[in-house]
Coordinates of N, CA and C and ligand atoms in Angstrom, one line a residue:
X356 N -67.9 -115.5 -24.4 CA -68.8 -114.2 -24.6 C -69.0 -112.7 -23.5
X357 N -68.6 -111.8 -23.8 CA -68.9 -110.5 -23.1 C -69.9 -109.6 -23.2
X358 N -71.2 -109.8 -22.7 CA -71.9 -108.9 -23.2 C -71.9 -107.4 -22.5
X359 N -72.0 -106.7 -22.9 CA -71.5 -104.9 -22.7 C -72.8 -104.0 -23.2
X360 N -73.1 -103.3 -22.3 CA -74.3 -102.2 -22.0 C -74.3 -101.0 -22.4
X361 N -74.7 -100.4 -23.2 CA -74.6 -98.6 -23.3 C -74.9 -98.1 -23.2
X362 N -75.8 -97.5 -22.3 CA -76.9 -96.8 -21.5 C -77.0 -95.1 -22.3
X363 N -77.8 -94.9 -22.6 CA -77.9 -93.3 -22.8 C -79.6 -92.9 -23.3
X364 N -79.8 -91.6 -22.7 CA -81.0 -90.9 -23.1 C -80.9 -91.1 -24.3
X365 N -80.0 -90.7 -25.6 CA -80.4 -90.8 -26.7 C -81.7 -90.1 -27.2
X366 N -81.5 -88.5 -27.1 CA -82.7 -87.3 -27.0 C -82.3 -86.5 -28.0
X367 N -81.8 -86.5 -29.3 CA -81.9 -87.8 -29.9 C -80.4 -88.5 -29.8
X368 N -80.3 -89.9 -30.7 CA -79.5 -90.7 -30.9 C -78.8 -89.9 -32.3
X369 N -76.8 -89.7 -32.3 CA -76.7 -89.4 -33.3 C -75.3 -89.8 -33.9
X370 N -74.3 -89.3 -34.3 CA -73.3 -89.7 -34.7 C -72.2 -90.5 -34.2
X371 N -72.0 -89.8 -33.4 CA -70.9 -89.9 -32.0 C -71.8 -91.0 -31.7
X372 N -72.9 -91.3 -31.1 CA -73.6 -92.7 -30.3 C -73.6 -93.6 -31.4
X373 N -73.5 -93.6 -32.1 CA -73.7 -94.8 -33.1 C -72.4 -94.9 -33.3
X374 N -71.3 -93.9 -33.4 CA -69.7 -94.7 -33.3 C -69.5 -95.5 -32.1
X375 N -69.8 -95.1 -31.4 CA -69.4 -95.7 -30.1 C -69.4 -96.8 -29.8
X376 N -71.1 -97.0 -30.2 CA -71.9 -98.6 -30.2 C -71.4 -99.6 -31.0
X377 N -71.2 -99.2 -32.3 CA -70.2 -99.5 -33.6 C -69.2 -100.4 -32.6
X378 N -68.2 -99.1 -32.4 CA -66.8 -99.6 -31.7 C -67.0 -100.6 -30.7
X379 N -67.9 -100.6 -30.0 CA -68.6 -101.6 -28.6 C -68.4 -102.9 -29.1
X380 N -69.1 -102.9 -30.4 CA -69.2 -104.4 -31.2 C -68.4 -104.8 -31.1
X381 N -67.2 -104.2 -32.1 CA -66.0 -104.6 -32.1 C -65.5 -105.5 -31.3
X382 N -65.2 -104.6 -30.0 CA -64.8 -105.1 -28.8 C -65.7 -106.4 -28.2
X383 N -66.9 -106.0 -27.8 CA -67.3 -107.1 -27.1 C -68.7 -108.0 -28.2
X384 N -68.4 -109.9 -27.7 CA -69.7 -109.9 -28.7 C -70.7 -109.6 -28.9
X385 N -71.7 -109.0 -27.4 CA -72.9 -108.5 -27.7 C -72.9 -107.3 -27.2
X386 N -73.7 -106.1 -27.6 CA -74.0 -104.6 -27.1 C -75.3 -105.0 -26.6
X387 N -75.9 -104.6 -26.0 CA -77.2 -104.1 -25.5 C -77.3 -102.6 -25.2
X388 N -77.9 -102.1 -26.2 CA -77.8 -100.4 -26.2 C -79.3 -100.4 -25.2
X389 N -79.0 -99.3 -24.2 CA -80.1 -99.2 -23.2 C -80.6 -97.6 -23.3
X390 N -82.2 -97.3 -23.5 CA -82.5 -96.4 -24.1 C -83.4 -95.6 -22.4
X391 N -82.8 -94.5 -21.7 CA -83.4 -94.9 -20.5 C -84.3 -93.9 -20.3
X392 N -85.4 -94.3 -19.5 CA -86.8 -94.1 -19.9 C -87.0 -92.8 -19.4
X393 N -86.3 -92.2 -18.3 CA -86.8 -91.7 -17.5 C -85.4 -90.3 -16.9
X394 N -84.9 -89.9 -17.8 CA -83.6 -89.6 -17.3 C -84.4 -87.9 -16.6
X395 N -83.2 -87.1 -15.8 CA -84.1 -86.3 -14.6 C -82.9 -84.6 -15.7
X396 N -83.7 -84.5 -17.2 CA -83.6 -83.3 -17.8 C -84.7 -83.3 -18.9
X397 N -85.4 -82.0 -19.2 CA -86.1 -81.6 -20.0 C -85.9 -82.8 -21.6
X398 N -87.0 -83.8 -21.8 CA -87.0 -84.6 -23.0 C -87.3 -83.9 -24.4
X399 N -87.0 -84.1 -25.4 CA -87.8 -83.4 -26.1 C -88.7 -84.6 -26.8
X400 N -88.1 -85.9 -27.3 CA -88.5 -87.7 -27.6 C -89.4 -87.8 -26.6
X401 N -90.4 -88.8 -27.0 CA -91.1 -90.0 -26.1 C -89.6 -91.1 -26.1
X402 N -89.8 -92.0 -24.9 CA -89.2 -92.9 -24.8 C -89.5 -93.9 -26.2
X403 N -90.3 -94.0 -26.7 CA -90.5 -95.0 -28.2 C -90.2 -94.2 -29.4
X404 N -90.3 -92.6 -28.9 CA -89.7 -92.4 -30.2 C -88.5 -92.3 -30.3
X405 N -87.5 -91.9 -29.2 CA -86.2 -92.3 -29.0 C -85.7 -94.2 -29.3
X406 N -86.7 -94.4 -29.0 CA -85.8 -96.1 -29.1 C -86.1 -96.2 -30.7
X407 N -87.2 -95.5 -31.4 CA -87.4 -96.6 -32.5 C -86.3 -95.7 -33.1
X408 N -85.8 -94.8 -32.6 CA -84.7 -93.9 -33.5 C -83.7 -95.0 -33.4
X409 N -83.1 -95.2 -32.3 CA -81.7 -96.0 -32.2 C -82.1 -97.4 -32.5
X410 N -83.5 -97.8 -32.6 CA -83.6 -99.2 -33.4 C -83.3 -99.4 -34.9
X411 N -83.7 -98.3 -35.7 CA -83.4 -97.7 -37.0 C -81.5 -97.6 -37.3
X412 N -81.1 -96.8 -36.4 CA -79.7 -96.6 -36.5 C -78.5 -98.0 -36.2
X413 N -79.0 -98.7 -35.7 CA -78.6 -99.9 -34.5 C -78.6 -101.4 -34.6
X414 N -79.8 -101.6 -34.7 CA -80.4 -102.8 -35.1 C -80.4 -103.9 -36.1
X415 N -80.1 -104.7 -36.4 CA -80.4 -105.6 -37.4 C -80.0 -106.9 -37.1
X416 N -80.9 -108.0 -38.0 CA -80.1 -109.2 -37.4 C -78.7 -109.5 -37.8
X417 N -78.0 -110.0 -36.7 CA -77.2 -110.6 -36.9 C -76.1 -109.9 -36.2
X418 N -76.4 -108.3 -36.2 CA -75.7 -107.5 -35.5 C -74.8 -107.8 -34.2
X419 N -75.3 -108.1 -33.1 CA -74.8 -108.4 -32.1 C -75.6 -107.3 -31.6
X420 N -76.2 -106.8 -31.5 CA -76.5 -105.3 -30.9 C -77.7 -105.1 -30.9
X421 N -78.3 -105.0 -29.6 CA -79.9 -105.1 -29.4 C -80.4 -103.6 -28.5
X422 N -81.2 -103.7 -28.6 CA -81.7 -102.1 -28.2 C -83.0 -102.4 -26.8
X423 N -83.3 -101.9 -25.7 CA -84.0 -101.8 -25.1 C -84.3 -100.6 -23.8
X424 N -85.6 -99.9 -23.7 CA -85.7 -99.7 -22.7 C -85.3 -100.0 -21.5
X425 N -85.0 -98.9 -20.7 CA -85.0 -99.4 -19.2 C -85.2 -97.9 -18.3
X426 N -85.7 -98.5 -17.0 CA -85.9 -97.1 -15.7 C -85.1 -97.0 -14.5
X427 N -84.4 -98.9 -14.4 CA -83.9 -98.8 -13.3 C -82.7 -98.4 -13.2
X428 N -81.7 -98.4 -12.4 CA -80.5 -97.7 -11.9 C -79.7 -98.5 -13.1
X429 N -78.4 -98.0 -13.6 CA -77.9 -98.8 -14.7 C -77.0 -100.0 -14.4
X430 N -76.5 -99.9 -13.0 CA -76.1 -101.2 -12.4 C -77.0 -102.4 -12.5
X431 N -78.1 -101.9 -12.1 CA -79.2 -103.1 -11.6 C -79.5 -103.8 -13.0
X432 N -79.9 -103.2 -14.3 CA -80.2 -103.0 -15.4 C -79.3 -104.1 -15.8
X433 N -78.3 -103.4 -15.7 CA -77.0 -104.3 -16.5 C -76.4 -105.6 -15.9
X434 N -76.7 -105.9 -14.5 CA -76.6 -107.5 -14.0 C -77.6 -107.9 -14.4
X435 N -79.3 -107.4 -14.7 CA -80.2 -108.5 -14.6 C -80.2 -108.8 -15.9
X436 N -79.8 -108.2 -17.3 CA -79.1 -108.8 -18.4 C -77.9 -109.6 -18.5
X437 N -76.9 -109.8 -17.4 CA -75.7 -110.4 -17.6 C -74.9 -109.9 -18.2
X438 N -74.9 -108.3 -18.3 CA -73.5 -107.2 -18.7 C -72.7 -107.1 -17.8
X439 N -71.7 -107.3 -17.9 CA -69.7 -107.4 -16.9 C -70.1 -106.0 -17.3
X440 N -70.1 -105.2 -18.3 CA -69.4 -103.8 -18.7 C -70.3 -103.1 -18.8
X441 N -70.4 -101.9 -18.5 CA -70.8 -100.7 -19.1 C -69.8 -100.1 -20.0
X442 N -70.5 -99.4 -21.3 CA -69.8 -98.6 -22.2 C -70.5 -97.3 -22.1
X443 N -69.5 -96.3 -21.9 CA -69.5 -95.0 -22.3 C -68.7 -94.5 -23.1
X444 N -68.8 -92.6 -23.8 CA -68.0 -92.2 -24.6 C -67.6 -91.0 -23.8
X445 N -66.0 -90.8 -24.5 CA -65.9 -89.8 -23.5 C -65.3 -88.4 -24.5
X446 N -66.1 -87.2 -24.7 CA -65.7 -86.6 -25.6 C -64.8 -85.7 -25.0
X447 N -64.9 -84.8 -23.9 CA -64.1 -83.6 -23.7 C -64.1 -84.1 -21.8
X448 N -63.0 -82.9 -20.7 CA -62.7 -83.4 -20.0 C -63.9 -83.4 -19.1
X449 N -64.9 -82.1 -19.1 CA -66.2 -82.5 -18.5 C -67.1 -83.9 -18.4
X450 N -66.5 -84.6 -19.5 CA -67.3 -85.9 -19.4 C -66.4 -86.8 -18.8
X451 N -64.9 -86.7 -18.5 CA -64.3 -87.8 -17.9 C -64.7 -87.1 -16.5
X452 N -64.8 -85.7 -15.9 CA -65.0 -85.8 -15.0 C -66.6 -86.4 -13.9
X453 N -67.3 -86.6 -15.3 CA -68.6 -87.0 -14.6 C -68.8 -88.5 -14.7
X454 N -68.1 -88.8 -15.9 CA -68.4 -90.7 -16.1 C -67.6 -90.9 -15.2
X455 N -66.4 -90.5 -14.6 CA -65.5 -91.1 -13.6 C -65.9 -90.6 -11.9
X456 N -67.0 -90.1 -12.0 CA -67.6 -90.2 -10.9 C -69.2 -91.1 -11.1
X457 N -69.2 -91.3 -11.6 CA -70.3 -92.2 -12.1 C -70.2 -93.3 -11.7
X458 N -68.9 -93.8 -13.0 CA -68.0 -95.3 -12.2 C -67.7 -95.3 -11.1
X459 N -67.8 -94.4 -10.2 CA -67.4 -94.8 -8.9 C -68.8 -95.4 -7.9
X460 N -69.5 -95.0 -8.3 CA -70.7 -94.8 -7.2 C -71.2 -95.8 -8.2
X461 N -70.8 -96.4 -9.4 CA -71.4 -97.8 -9.8 C -71.0 -98.8 -9.2
X462 N -69.2 -98.2 -9.0 CA -68.9 -99.5 -8.0 C -69.0 -99.6 -6.8
X463 N -69.1 -98.9 -6.3 CA -69.7 -99.0 -5.4 C -71.3 -100.0 -5.1
X464 N -72.1 -99.7 -5.9 CA -73.1 -99.9 -5.8 C -73.3 -101.8 -6.4
X465 N -72.3 -102.2 -7.6 CA -72.0 -103.6 -8.0 C -70.3 -103.6 -8.5
X466 N -70.1 -104.4 -7.3 CA -68.2 -104.3 -7.5 C -68.3 -105.0 -8.7
X467 N -68.8 -106.1 -9.5 CA -69.0 -107.0 -10.4 C -68.6 -106.1 -12.0
X468 N -69.2 -104.9 -12.1 CA -69.9 -104.6 -13.0 C -68.7 -103.5 -13.6
X469 N -67.7 -103.3 -14.9 CA -66.8 -102.4 -15.1 C -66.9 -101.4 -15.6
X470 N -66.4 -100.3 -16.4 CA -66.7 -99.1 -16.9 C -65.9 -99.0 -18.1
X471 N -66.1 -98.8 -19.0 CA -65.2 -99.1 -20.2 C -65.4 -97.5 -21.1
X472 N -64.4 -96.7 -21.2 CA -65.1 -95.2 -21.8 C -64.0 -95.7 -23.3
X473 N -65.1 -95.5 -24.5 CA -64.3 -95.2 -25.3 C -63.8 -93.5 -25.8
X474 N -62.6 -93.7 -26.7 CA -62.8 -92.1 -26.7 C -63.5 -91.6 -27.8
X475 N -64.2 -90.6 -28.0 CA -64.9 -90.1 -28.9 C -64.2 -90.2 -30.4
X476 N -64.9 -90.6 -31.4 CA -63.8 -90.2 -32.8 C -64.0 -88.6 -32.8
X477 N -62.5 -88.1 -33.5 CA -62.7 -86.6 -33.8 C -63.4 -86.2 -34.3
X478 N -64.3 -87.3 -35.3 CA -65.2 -86.0 -36.1 C -66.7 -86.2 -35.9
X479 N -66.5 -86.8 -34.4 CA -68.3 -86.4 -33.8 C -68.2 -85.9 -32.1
X480 N -66.3 -85.7 -32.2 CA -66.4 -84.7 -31.1 C -67.4 -84.1 -30.6
X481 N -67.4 -82.8 -31.1 CA -68.5 -81.6 -31.1 C -70.0 -82.2 -30.8
X482 N -70.0 -83.4 -30.9 CA -71.3 -83.8 -31.2 C -72.2 -84.2 -29.7
X483 N -73.2 -83.5 -29.6 CA -73.9 -83.9 -28.6 C -75.3 -83.7 -28.6
X484 N -76.4 -84.2 -28.1 CA -77.6 -84.3 -28.2 C -78.3 -82.6 -27.7
X485 N -78.0 -82.1 -27.1 CA -78.4 -81.1 -26.8 C -78.2 -80.0 -27.8
X486 N -77.0 -80.2 -28.0 CA -76.3 -79.0 -29.6 C -77.3 -79.0 -31.0
X487 N -77.1 -80.6 -30.8 CA -78.2 -81.0 -32.3 C -79.7 -80.1 -32.0
X488 N -80.3 -80.6 -30.7 CA -81.4 -79.9 -30.3 C -81.7 -78.9 -30.6
X489 N -80.6 -77.7 -30.0 CA -80.5 -76.4 -30.2 C -80.8 -75.7 -31.8
X490 N -79.2 -76.6 -32.2 CA -79.6 -76.1 -34.0 C -81.0 -76.8 -35.0
X491 N -81.5 -77.8 -34.3 CA -82.8 -78.1 -35.2 C -83.5 -76.8 -34.7
X492 N -84.1 -76.5 -33.2 CA -84.9 -75.9 -32.7 C -85.1 -74.4 -33.6
X493 N -83.6 -74.1 -33.9 CA -83.6 -72.4 -34.7 C -83.3 -72.6 -36.4
X494 N -83.6 -73.7 -36.8 CA -83.6 -74.5 -38.3 C -82.2 -74.6 -39.0
X495 N -81.4 -75.2 -38.3 CA -80.2 -75.0 -38.7 C -80.1 -76.8 -39.5
X496 N -79.2 -76.9 -40.4 CA -79.2 -78.3 -40.6 C -78.4 -79.0 -40.1
X497 N -79.0 -80.1 -39.7 CA -78.3 -81.4 -38.8 C -77.5 -82.4 -39.5
X498 N -78.2 -82.3 -41.0 CA -78.3 -83.3 -41.5 C -76.3 -84.4 -42.1
X499 N -75.7 -83.6 -41.5 CA -74.4 -84.0 -41.2 C -73.3 -84.8 -39.3
X500 N -75.1 -84.5 -38.5 CA -75.2 -85.1 -37.8 C -75.9 -86.2 -36.7
X501 N -76.6 -86.5 -37.9 CA -77.7 -87.7 -37.7 C -77.9 -88.1 -38.6
X502 N -78.7 -89.4 -38.6 CA -79.1 -89.9 -39.7 C -80.2 -89.5 -40.0
X503 N -80.5 -89.5 -41.5 CA -81.8 -88.6 -42.0 C -83.1 -88.4 -41.3
X504 N -83.7 -90.0 -40.7 CA -85.0 -89.9 -40.2 C -84.7 -89.1 -38.8
X505 N -83.3 -89.1 -38.2 CA -83.6 -88.2 -36.7 C -83.3 -87.0 -37.5
X506 N -83.0 -86.3 -38.5 CA -83.2 -85.2 -38.8 C -84.8 -84.4 -39.2
X507 N -85.3 -85.6 -40.0 CA -87.0 -85.1 -39.9 C -87.7 -85.4 -38.8
X508 N -87.4 -86.1 -38.4 CA -88.1 -86.1 -36.4 C -88.2 -84.4 -35.9
X509 N -86.8 -84.6 -36.2 CA -86.2 -83.3 -35.3 C -87.6 -81.8 -36.1
X510 N -87.2 -82.0 -37.2 CA -87.8 -80.7 -38.1 C -89.6 -81.1 -37.7
X511 N -89.9 -82.6 -37.7 CA -91.5 -82.9 -37.3 C -91.9 -81.9 -36.2
X512 N -91.0 -82.9 -35.2 CA -91.3 -82.1 -33.6 C -91.4 -80.7 -33.2
X513 N -90.1 -80.1 -33.8 CA -90.1 -78.5 -33.8 C -91.5 -77.6 -34.3
X514 N -91.8 -78.0 -35.4 CA -93.4 -77.7 -35.8 C -94.2 -78.4 -35.2
X515 N -94.4 -79.8 -34.7 CA -95.5 -80.0 -34.1 C -95.4 -78.9 -32.8
X516 N -94.4 -78.5 -32.0 CA -94.5 -77.5 -30.8 C -94.8 -76.5 -30.9
X517 N -94.4 -76.0 -31.9 CA -95.0 -74.3 -32.7 C -96.2 -74.3 -33.1
X518 N -96.6 -75.4 -33.4 CA -98.5 -75.6 -33.7 C -98.6 -75.5 -32.3
X519 N -98.5 -76.4 -31.6 CA -99.1 -76.1 -30.0 C -99.2 -74.6 -29.0
X520 N -97.8 -73.9 -30.4 CA -97.9 -72.8 -29.2 C -96.5 -73.0 -28.0
X521 N -96.0 -74.3 -28.0 CA -94.7 -73.9 -27.1 C -93.6 -73.1 -27.9
X522 N -93.1 -72.4 -26.5 CA -91.7 -71.8 -27.1 C -90.5 -73.5 -26.8
X523 N -89.2 -72.9 -28.0 CA -88.3 -73.7 -27.8 C -87.8 -73.6 -26.8
X524 N -87.6 -72.5 -25.7 CA -87.0 -72.1 -24.7 C -87.4 -73.3 -23.7
X525 N -88.8 -73.7 -23.6 CA -89.4 -74.7 -22.6 C -88.5 -76.1 -22.6
X526 N -87.9 -76.3 -23.5 CA -87.7 -77.6 -24.3 C -86.0 -77.9 -23.9
X527 N -85.2 -76.9 -24.1 CA -84.0 -77.2 -24.2 C -83.6 -77.3 -22.7
X528 N -82.2 -78.5 -22.3 CA -81.7 -78.1 -20.9 C -80.2 -77.8 -21.7
X529 N -79.6 -77.4 -20.5 CA -78.6 -76.9 -20.4 C -77.7 -78.1 -20.6
X530 N -78.4 -79.5 -20.0 CA -77.3 -80.7 -20.1 C -78.0 -81.1 -21.1
X531 N -76.7 -82.2 -21.6 CA -77.2 -83.3 -22.6 C -77.9 -84.0 -22.8
Ligands
ADP606 P1 -76.9 -89.1 -21.2 O1 -77.0 -87.8 -20.8 O2 -78.1 -90.3 -20.5 O3 -75.7 -90.4 -20.4 P2 -76.0 -88.7 -23.6 O4 -76.4 -89.3 -24.8 O5 -75.4 -87.3 -23.6 O6 -76.7 -89.3 -22.8 O7 -74.5 -89.7 -24.1 C1 -74.5 -91.2 -23.9 C2 -72.9 -91.7 -23.6 O8 -72.7 -91.2 -25.2 C3 -72.2 -90.8 -23.1 O9 -71.0 -91.8 -22.1 C4 -71.6 -89.6 -23.9 O10 -70.2 -89.3 -22.8 C5 -71.4 -90.6 -25.3 N1 -71.0 -89.4 -26.2 C6 -72.2 -88.6 -25.9 N2 -72.3 -87.7 -27.3 C7 -71.3 -88.2 -27.4 C8 -69.8 -87.9 -28.9 N3 -70.1 -87.5 -30.2 N4 -69.3 -89.1 -29.2 C9 -68.7 -89.9 -28.3 N5 -69.2 -90.0 -27.4 C10 -70.5 -90.1 -26.8

């Protein structure tokens, strides 16, 4: 039995992430999806909000997919939960460069854990959380990119921020 760990910020989760998690589950007997609690970038949704959306998208009894929040180094957490593999997705060349560097650093930290990258589904190649946030913040329709409850949460969040007098520019990061 091989347990795989799929870590990301999921701010918010979209169909590209969902596709990677489901395909990973076809390869590995168990997939633990990790919602990184403290990314070094501007985050729109709290960890509680992000985890609730990821659970709704991926967790169901007997699915072999579970969802947890984590705060430590990815390889430390993977080791703690007994995962031998870290799963990531690759969309474009710039993803490869980042993932390659992270995989080498992770190997140095823990040589017992390997990174497996799945190539993005053509249909979802263009999706990124930052693009989705930007479209939603400008009132665009993201219903083909995220589940309906994520689309509703985006609308509600930007409405709430507008009511609080926050500018959308405070919230958008150039990174995913
Ligand atoms: P983080 O910035 O915390 O790594 P992201 O949500 O941006 O989180 O991405 C997490 C992982 O999901 C990365 O490996 C990324 O390449 C992958 N990913 C993001 N968007 C897509 C997509 N549209 N298709 C496939 N994989 C994706």
